[in-house]
C-alpha positions as CSV (number, residue, x, y, z in Angstrom):
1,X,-11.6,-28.3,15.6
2,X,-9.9,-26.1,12.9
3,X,-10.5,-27.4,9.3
4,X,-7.5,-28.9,7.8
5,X,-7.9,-25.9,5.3
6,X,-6.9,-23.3,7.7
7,X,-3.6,-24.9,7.8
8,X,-3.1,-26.0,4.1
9,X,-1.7,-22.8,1.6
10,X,-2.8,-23.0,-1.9
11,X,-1.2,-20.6,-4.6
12,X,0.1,-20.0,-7.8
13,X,3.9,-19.8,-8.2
14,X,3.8,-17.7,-11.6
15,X,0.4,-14.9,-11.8
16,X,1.4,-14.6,-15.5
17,X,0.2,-17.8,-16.6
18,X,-2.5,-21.1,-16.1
19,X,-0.3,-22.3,-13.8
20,X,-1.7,-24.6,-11.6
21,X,-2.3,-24.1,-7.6
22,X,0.2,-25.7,-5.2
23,X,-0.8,-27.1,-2.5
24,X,1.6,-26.8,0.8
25,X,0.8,-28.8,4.2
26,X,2.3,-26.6,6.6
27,X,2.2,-29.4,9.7
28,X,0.9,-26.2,11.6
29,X,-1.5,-26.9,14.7
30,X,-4.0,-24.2,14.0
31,X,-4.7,-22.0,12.0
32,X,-2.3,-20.4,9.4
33,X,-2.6,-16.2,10.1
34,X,0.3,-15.1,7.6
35,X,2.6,-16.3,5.0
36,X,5.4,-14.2,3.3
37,X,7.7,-15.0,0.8
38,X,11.7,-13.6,0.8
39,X,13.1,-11.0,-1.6
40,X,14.2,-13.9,-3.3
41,X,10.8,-15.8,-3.6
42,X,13.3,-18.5,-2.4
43,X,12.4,-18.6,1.4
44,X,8.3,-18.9,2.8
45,X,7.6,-18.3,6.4
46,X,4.2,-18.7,8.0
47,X,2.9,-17.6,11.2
48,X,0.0,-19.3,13.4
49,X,-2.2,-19.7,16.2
50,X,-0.4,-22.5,17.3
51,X,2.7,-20.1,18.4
52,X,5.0,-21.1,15.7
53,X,6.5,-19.5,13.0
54,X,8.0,-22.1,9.9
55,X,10.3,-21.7,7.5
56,X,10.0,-23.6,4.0
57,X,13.0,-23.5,1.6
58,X,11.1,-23.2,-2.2
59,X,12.2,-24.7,-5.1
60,X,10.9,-26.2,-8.8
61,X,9.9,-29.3,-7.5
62,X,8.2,-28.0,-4.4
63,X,8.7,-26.8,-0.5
64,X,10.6,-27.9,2.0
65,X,10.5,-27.1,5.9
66,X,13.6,-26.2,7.1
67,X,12.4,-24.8,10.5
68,X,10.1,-24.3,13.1
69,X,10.8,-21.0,15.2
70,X,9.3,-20.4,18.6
71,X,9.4,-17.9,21.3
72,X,5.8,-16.5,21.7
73,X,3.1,-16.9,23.9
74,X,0.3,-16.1,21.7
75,X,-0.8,-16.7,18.2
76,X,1.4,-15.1,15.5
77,X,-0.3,-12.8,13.4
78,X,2.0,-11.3,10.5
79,X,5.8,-12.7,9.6
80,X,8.6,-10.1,7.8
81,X,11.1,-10.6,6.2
82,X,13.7,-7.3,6.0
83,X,15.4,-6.8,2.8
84,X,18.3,-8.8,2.1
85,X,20.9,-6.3,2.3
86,X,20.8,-6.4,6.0
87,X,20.9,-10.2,6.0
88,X,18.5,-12.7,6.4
89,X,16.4,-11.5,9.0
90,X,12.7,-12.6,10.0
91,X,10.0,-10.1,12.1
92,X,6.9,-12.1,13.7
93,X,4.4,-9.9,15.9
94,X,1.7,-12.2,17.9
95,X,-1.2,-11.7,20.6
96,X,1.2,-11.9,23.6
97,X,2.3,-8.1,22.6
98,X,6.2,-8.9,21.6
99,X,7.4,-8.7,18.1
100,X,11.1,-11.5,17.9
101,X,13.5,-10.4,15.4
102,X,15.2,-14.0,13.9
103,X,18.3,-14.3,11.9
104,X,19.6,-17.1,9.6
105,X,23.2,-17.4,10.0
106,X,24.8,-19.5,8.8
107,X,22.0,-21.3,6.5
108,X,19.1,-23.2,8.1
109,X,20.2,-21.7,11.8
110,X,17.8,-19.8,13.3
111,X,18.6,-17.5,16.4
112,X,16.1,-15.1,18.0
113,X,18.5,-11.8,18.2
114,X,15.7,-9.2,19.6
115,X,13.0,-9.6,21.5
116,X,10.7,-6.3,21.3
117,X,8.4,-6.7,25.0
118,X,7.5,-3.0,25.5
119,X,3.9,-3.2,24.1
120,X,1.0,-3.5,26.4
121,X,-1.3,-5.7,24.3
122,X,-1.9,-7.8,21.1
123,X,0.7,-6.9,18.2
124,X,-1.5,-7.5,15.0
125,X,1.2,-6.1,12.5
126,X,4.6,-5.3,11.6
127,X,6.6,-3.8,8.9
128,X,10.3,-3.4,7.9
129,X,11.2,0.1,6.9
130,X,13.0,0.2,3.5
């Protein structure tokens, strides 16, 4: 049984004040390995053991899922986002030793454009080069 912590986030919006912590409820299964904000601070994602990677639009008056991204076989360990220049692009790496490249386009449509399957084993992080 995994603690209904593991798959709450709590943070502050603003480090430069007393702001006080939000509180998402992600809906994930499991437990919640990574969660990365966009260039824009306008776009979470969050990865899990439960295979899924979700999407949460952010805005003054709170977060909003906007979707729920599959396509591994293993518990996600780290999301990316890419900078914006290239588009709105997404990296997850998981377990089952394949990193899926998703892009919006247009907004709140998801599509899996590269699958990376070449590794051997578990994935545990990625990176977007500048």
């Amino acid at each position: 049984q995994i603690p209904p912590a593991a798959k709450t986030l709590e943070f502050r919006r603003n480090m430069a004040g007393p702001l006080p912590i939000m509180s998402i409820d992600t809906q994930h299964e499991d437990m919640i390995h990574s969660a990365e904000m966009c260039y824009y601070a306008r776009k979470l994602a969050t990865g899990s053991s439960d295979r899924k990677v979700k999407i949460f639009e952010v805005s003054d008056s709170g977060f909003t899922q906007t979707a729920e991204l599959t396509g591994h076989d293993g518990p996600v360990w780290q999301v990316a986002w890419a900078h914006p220049k290239f588009g709105v692009l997404l990296a997850s790496c998981s377990y089952d030793g394949r990193v899926n490249i998703f892009r919006e386009s247009p907004p709140s449509q998801w599509t899996n454009v590269h699958t990376h399957s070449f590794h051997a084993a578990s994935v545990n992080a990625i990176a977007w080069a500048p």
